[in-house]
Amino acid sequence: MSRAEAYLRAGEQWLLADEPAVAAERFEQAMADGGETFADPRAPLARALFALGRPDEAHVLISELDRESDAGHRDPRTCDLVAELLAEQGDMDGALHWATAGADECKRRGDTAELRLLLSLRYRIRHDLGMPEDDYDQLLDELTTDTRKSQHLRSAKPAGGTGDN
């Protein structure tokens, strides 16, 4: 684990402990370190800034992330974090934008695990907005059906066996 990743994870724990100021410091340390992290530290930093009553600064970070995403630097996990955050803040259109962007990147990469999470989030957001079903919802249905089929096959006992082998 990189030092930046450790700072990021520590910041998440401080957020859980309802200490957004300390969390923000850890996220800033992760950014300054510049090492590998599971998501861009600016996404959880934006969450901490909202918690600190500094929404303008949070929106600046989200705008930076969006500009970089448009330039081809899109991370699905970061998209998921930003979409969740914006949904919590009541910005459902912004949340939909981020969930869709993340799903598109997952499709491009062939990342079905993160894709399923983003499509589920996207479905909830669209449902809250009262939007009709679309192709992404159908893709979620297909992924869910495929997952159920593979789980059923793994749990089936071998033919002629007792299952105790």
PDB file of C-alpha atoms in Angstrom:
ATOM      1  CA  MET A   1       0.000   0.000   0.000  1.00  0.00           C
ATOM      2  CA  SER A   2       1.350   3.398  -0.903  1.00  0.00           C
ATOM      3  CA  ARG A   3       1.627   6.195   1.647  1.00  0.00           C
ATOM      4  CA  ALA A   4      -0.991   8.152  -0.320  1.00  0.00           C
ATOM      5  CA  GLU A   5      -3.364   5.176  -0.044  1.00  0.00           C
ATOM      6  CA  ALA A   6      -2.764   5.041   3.716  1.00  0.00           C
ATOM      7  CA  TYR A   7      -3.583   8.747   4.040  1.00  0.00           C
ATOM      8  CA  LEU A   8      -6.716   8.254   1.935  1.00  0.00           C
ATOM      9  CA  ARG A   9      -7.916   5.337   4.055  1.00  0.00           C
ATOM     10  CA  ALA A  10      -7.109   7.218   7.254  1.00  0.00           C
ATOM     11  CA  GLY A  11      -9.154  10.153   5.989  1.00  0.00           C
ATOM     12  CA  GLU A  12     -12.096   7.860   5.348  1.00  0.00           C
ATOM     13  CA  GLN A  13     -11.884   6.616   8.940  1.00  0.00           C
ATOM     14  CA  TRP A  14     -11.840  10.188  10.238  1.00  0.00           C
ATOM     15  CA  LEU A  15     -14.953  10.908   8.169  1.00  0.00           C
ATOM     16  CA  LEU A  16     -16.644   7.883   9.750  1.00  0.00           C
ATOM     17  CA  ALA A  17     -15.649   9.253  13.153  1.00  0.00           C
ATOM     18  CA  ASP A  18     -17.396  12.529  12.236  1.00  0.00           C
ATOM     19  CA  GLU A  19     -14.127  14.461  12.170  1.00  0.00           C
ATOM     20  CA  PRO A  20     -14.204  16.066   8.711  1.00  0.00           C
ATOM     21  CA  ALA A  21     -11.437  18.587   9.459  1.00  0.00           C
ATOM     22  CA  VAL A  22      -8.926  15.845  10.293  1.00  0.00           C
ATOM     23  CA  ALA A  23     -10.221  13.819   7.332  1.00  0.00           C
ATOM     24  CA  ALA A  24      -9.649  16.772   5.000  1.00  0.00           C
ATOM     25  CA  GLU A  25      -6.043  17.033   6.221  1.00  0.00           C
ATOM     26  CA  ARG A  26      -5.448  13.347   5.446  1.00  0.00           C
ATOM     27  CA  PHE A  27      -6.967  13.660   1.974  1.00  0.00           C
ATOM     28  CA  GLU A  28      -4.768  16.685   1.315  1.00  0.00           C
ATOM     29  CA  GLN A  29      -1.738  14.660   2.468  1.00  0.00           C
ATOM     30  CA  ALA A  30      -2.713  11.910   0.030  1.00  0.00           C
ATOM     31  CA  MET A  31      -2.900  14.485  -2.750  1.00  0.00           C
ATOM     32  CA  ALA A  32       0.454  16.009  -1.814  1.00  0.00           C
ATOM     33  CA  ASP A  33       2.095  12.586  -1.674  1.00  0.00           C
ATOM     34  CA  GLY A  34       0.906  11.794  -5.183  1.00  0.00           C
ATOM     35  CA  GLY A  35       1.186   8.023  -4.814  1.00  0.00           C
ATOM     36  CA  GLU A  36      -1.225   5.404  -6.092  1.00  0.00           C
ATOM     37  CA  THR A  37      -4.702   5.368  -4.511  1.00  0.00           C
ATOM     38  CA  PHE A  38      -7.882   3.392  -5.180  1.00  0.00           C
ATOM     39  CA  ALA A  39      -9.660   6.648  -6.084  1.00  0.00           C
ATOM     40  CA  ASP A  40      -8.774  10.277  -6.555  1.00  0.00           C
ATOM     41  CA  PRO A  41      -8.436  11.858  -3.068  1.00  0.00           C
ATOM     42  CA  ARG A  42     -10.301  14.946  -4.251  1.00  0.00           C
ATOM     43  CA  ALA A  43     -13.585  12.994  -4.241  1.00  0.00           C
ATOM     44  CA  PRO A  44     -13.539  12.195  -0.512  1.00  0.00           C
ATOM     45  CA  LEU A  45     -12.002  15.622   0.175  1.00  0.00           C
ATOM     46  CA  ALA A  46     -15.098  17.144  -1.445  1.00  0.00           C
ATOM     47  CA  ARG A  47     -17.225  15.070   0.962  1.00  0.00           C
ATOM     48  CA  ALA A  48     -15.229  16.428   3.911  1.00  0.00           C
ATOM     49  CA  LEU A  49     -15.605  19.990   2.623  1.00  0.00           C
ATOM     50  CA  PHE A  50     -19.383  19.590   2.368  1.00  0.00           C
ATOM     51  CA  ALA A  51     -19.378  18.309   5.957  1.00  0.00           C
ATOM     52  CA  LEU A  52     -17.356  21.355   6.992  1.00  0.00           C
ATOM     53  CA  GLY A  53     -19.910  23.704   5.414  1.00  0.00           C
ATOM     54  CA  ARG A  54     -17.599  24.635   2.539  1.00  0.00           C
ATOM     55  CA  PRO A  55     -19.685  23.616  -0.488  1.00  0.00           C
ATOM     56  CA  ASP A  56     -18.095  26.121  -2.883  1.00  0.00           C
ATOM     57  CA  GLU A  57     -14.664  24.549  -2.376  1.00  0.00           C
ATOM     58  CA  ALA A  58     -16.185  21.080  -2.770  1.00  0.00           C
ATOM     59  CA  HIS A  59     -17.769  22.088  -6.076  1.00  0.00           C
ATOM     60  CA  VAL A  60     -14.424  23.455  -7.314  1.00  0.00           C
ATOM     61  CA  LEU A  61     -12.810  20.041  -6.683  1.00  0.00           C
ATOM     62  CA  ILE A  62     -15.666  18.242  -8.427  1.00  0.00           C
ATOM     63  CA  SER A  63     -15.354  20.622 -11.396  1.00  0.00           C
ATOM     64  CA  GLU A  64     -11.616  19.894 -11.591  1.00  0.00           C
ATOM     65  CA  LEU A  65     -12.313  16.172 -11.596  1.00  0.00           C
ATOM     66  CA  ASP A  66     -14.938  16.629 -14.298  1.00  0.00           C
ATOM     67  CA  ARG A  67     -12.579  18.632 -16.537  1.00  0.00           C
ATOM     68  CA  GLU A  68      -9.903  15.952 -16.175  1.00  0.00           C
ATOM     69  CA  SER A  69     -12.477  13.239 -16.870  1.00  0.00           C
ATOM     70  CA  ASP A  70     -13.447  15.008 -20.069  1.00  0.00           C
ATOM     71  CA  ALA A  71      -9.742  14.990 -21.016  1.00  0.00           C
ATOM     72  CA  GLY A  72      -9.670  11.182 -20.787  1.00  0.00           C
ATOM     73  CA  HIS A  73      -8.537  10.733 -17.184  1.00  0.00           C
ATOM     74  CA  ARG A  74     -11.628   9.009 -15.823  1.00  0.00           C
ATOM     75  CA  ASP A  75     -11.560   6.553 -12.934  1.00  0.00           C
ATOM     76  CA  PRO A  76     -14.759   4.519 -12.364  1.00  0.00           C
ATOM     77  CA  ARG A  77     -14.312   4.342  -8.580  1.00  0.00           C
ATOM     78  CA  THR A  78     -13.905   8.116  -8.381  1.00  0.00           C
ATOM     79  CA  CYS A  79     -17.015   8.521 -10.544  1.00  0.00           C
ATOM     80  CA  ASP A  80     -18.908   6.294  -8.105  1.00  0.00           C
ATOM     81  CA  LEU A  81     -17.756   8.337  -5.093  1.00  0.00           C
ATOM     82  CA  VAL A  82     -18.688  11.652  -6.725  1.00  0.00           C
ATOM     83  CA  ALA A  83     -22.066  10.338  -7.916  1.00  0.00           C
ATOM     84  CA  GLU A  84     -22.924   9.112  -4.397  1.00  0.00           C
ATOM     85  CA  LEU A  85     -21.809  12.417  -2.887  1.00  0.00           C
ATOM     86  CA  LEU A  86     -23.830  14.522  -5.311  1.00  0.00           C
ATOM     87  CA  ALA A  87     -26.903  12.342  -4.778  1.00  0.00           C
ATOM     88  CA  GLU A  88     -26.563  12.899  -1.024  1.00  0.00           C
ATOM     89  CA  GLN A  89     -26.309  16.645  -1.671  1.00  0.00           C
ATOM     90  CA  GLY A  90     -29.508  16.551  -3.737  1.00  0.00           C
ATOM     91  CA  ASP A  91     -27.799  17.202  -7.078  1.00  0.00           C
ATOM     92  CA  MET A  92     -29.439  14.286  -8.884  1.00  0.00           C
ATOM     93  CA  ASP A  93     -28.580  15.551 -12.385  1.00  0.00           C
ATOM     94  CA  GLY A  94     -24.909  15.845 -11.414  1.00  0.00           C
ATOM     95  CA  ALA A  95     -25.029  12.417  -9.780  1.00  0.00           C
ATOM     96  CA  LEU A  96     -26.520  10.927 -12.949  1.00  0.00           C
ATOM     97  CA  HIS A  97     -23.767  12.522 -15.041  1.00  0.00           C
ATOM     98  CA  TRP A  98     -21.058  10.959 -12.868  1.00  0.00           C
ATOM     99  CA  ALA A  99     -22.694   7.529 -12.639  1.00  0.00           C
ATOM    100  CA  THR A 100     -23.110   7.439 -16.425  1.00  0.00           C
ATOM    101  CA  ALA A 101     -19.522   8.578 -17.024  1.00  0.00           C
ATOM    102  CA  GLY A 102     -18.242   5.867 -14.700  1.00  0.00           C
ATOM    103  CA  ALA A 103     -20.411   3.209 -16.342  1.00  0.00           C
ATOM    104  CA  ASP A 104     -19.140   4.225 -19.773  1.00  0.00           C
ATOM    105  CA  GLU A 105     -15.544   3.918 -18.574  1.00  0.00           C
ATOM    106  CA  CYS A 106     -16.242   0.508 -17.032  1.00  0.00           C
ATOM    107  CA  LYS A 107     -17.730  -0.678 -20.318  1.00  0.00           C
ATOM    108  CA  ARG A 108     -14.650   0.586 -22.138  1.00  0.00           C
ATOM    109  CA  ARG A 109     -12.347  -1.254 -19.703  1.00  0.00           C
ATOM    110  CA  GLY A 110     -14.469  -4.399 -19.426  1.00  0.00           C
ATOM    111  CA  ASP A 111     -14.784  -3.931 -15.642  1.00  0.00           C
ATOM    112  CA  THR A 112     -18.086  -5.666 -14.886  1.00  0.00           C
ATOM    113  CA  ALA A 113     -17.798  -5.557 -11.074  1.00  0.00           C
ATOM    114  CA  GLU A 114     -17.615  -1.763 -10.839  1.00  0.00           C
ATOM    115  CA  LEU A 115     -20.001  -1.468 -13.787  1.00  0.00           C
ATOM    116  CA  ARG A 116     -22.700  -3.311 -11.870  1.00  0.00           C
ATOM    117  CA  LEU A 117     -22.297  -0.962  -8.884  1.00  0.00           C
ATOM    118  CA  LEU A 118     -22.458   2.150 -11.058  1.00  0.00           C
ATOM    119  CA  LEU A 119     -25.449   0.886 -13.023  1.00  0.00           C
ATOM    120  CA  SER A 120     -27.301   0.133  -9.775  1.00  0.00           C
ATOM    121  CA  LEU A 121     -26.557   3.633  -8.501  1.00  0.00           C
ATOM    122  CA  ARG A 122     -27.540   5.102 -11.850  1.00  0.00           C
ATOM    123  CA  TYR A 123     -30.841   3.197 -11.769  1.00  0.00           C
ATOM    124  CA  ARG A 124     -31.664   4.550  -8.281  1.00  0.00           C
ATOM    125  CA  ILE A 125     -30.866   8.101  -9.351  1.00  0.00           C
ATOM    126  CA  ARG A 126     -32.950   7.848 -12.512  1.00  0.00           C
ATOM    127  CA  HIS A 127     -35.800   6.279 -10.564  1.00  0.00           C
ATOM    128  CA  ASP A 128     -35.714   9.227  -8.141  1.00  0.00           C
ATOM    129  CA  LEU A 129     -35.812  11.583 -11.124  1.00  0.00           C
ATOM    130  CA  GLY A 130     -38.821   9.711 -12.559  1.00  0.00           C
ATOM    131  CA  MET A 131     -37.031   8.812 -15.781  1.00  0.00           C
ATOM    132  CA  PRO A 132     -38.054   5.868 -17.985  1.00  0.00           C
ATOM    133  CA  GLU A 133     -35.965   2.726 -18.448  1.00  0.00           C
ATOM    134  CA  ASP A 134     -33.047   2.979 -20.870  1.00  0.00           C
ATOM    135  CA  ASP A 135     -30.311   0.797 -22.364  1.00  0.00           C
ATOM    136  CA  TYR A 136     -28.176   1.072 -19.221  1.00  0.00           C
ATOM    137  CA  ASP A 137     -31.034  -0.406 -17.167  1.00  0.00           C
ATOM    138  CA  GLN A 138     -31.285  -3.292 -19.602  1.00  0.00           C
ATOM    139  CA  LEU A 139     -27.532  -3.852 -19.246  1.00  0.00           C
ATOM    140  CA  LEU A 140     -27.950  -3.941 -15.452  1.00  0.00           C
ATOM    141  CA  ASP A 141     -30.695  -6.546 -15.858  1.00  0.00           C
ATOM    142  CA  GLU A 142     -28.383  -8.640 -18.051  1.00  0.00           C
ATOM    143  CA  LEU A 143     -25.508  -8.405 -15.568  1.00  0.00           C
ATOM    144  CA  THR A 144     -27.802  -9.307 -12.677  1.00  0.00           C
ATOM    145  CA  THR A 145     -29.203 -12.297 -14.577  1.00  0.00           C
ATOM    146  CA  ASP A 146     -25.692 -13.473 -15.524  1.00  0.00           C
ATOM    147  CA  THR A 147     -24.569 -13.180 -11.883  1.00  0.00           C
ATOM    148  CA  ARG A 148     -27.530 -15.206 -10.644  1.00  0.00           C
ATOM    149  CA  LYS A 149     -26.884 -17.900 -13.247  1.00  0.00           C
ATOM    150  CA  SER A 150     -23.209 -18.213 -12.316  1.00  0.00           C
ATOM    151  CA  GLN A 151     -24.043 -18.336  -8.578  1.00  0.00           C
ATOM    152  CA  HIS A 152     -26.599 -21.073  -9.233  1.00  0.00           C
ATOM    153  CA  LEU A 153     -24.060 -23.092 -11.232  1.00  0.00           C
ATOM    154  CA  ARG A 154     -21.428 -22.786  -8.477  1.00  0.00           C
ATOM    155  CA  SER A 155     -23.872 -23.931  -5.797  1.00  0.00           C
ATOM    156  CA  ALA A 156     -25.161 -26.951  -7.754  1.00  0.00           C
ATOM    157  CA  LYS A 157     -23.972 -30.377  -6.574  1.00  0.00           C
ATOM    158  CA  PRO A 158     -22.024 -32.484  -9.066  1.00  0.00           C
ATOM    159  CA  ALA A 159     -24.121 -35.064 -10.922  1.00  0.00           C
ATOM    160  CA  GLY A 160     -24.078 -38.417  -9.136  1.00  0.00           C
ATOM    161  CA  GLY A 161     -22.156 -36.996  -6.194  1.00  0.00           C
ATOM    162  CA  THR A 162     -23.171 -36.247  -2.651  1.00  0.00           C
ATOM    163  CA  GLY A 163     -21.722 -32.761  -2.650  1.00  0.00           C
ATOM    164  CA  ASP A 164     -19.399 -33.817   0.184  1.00  0.00           C
ATOM    165  CA  ASN A 165     -16.417 -34.410  -2.145  1.00  0.00           C
TER     166      ASN A 165
END
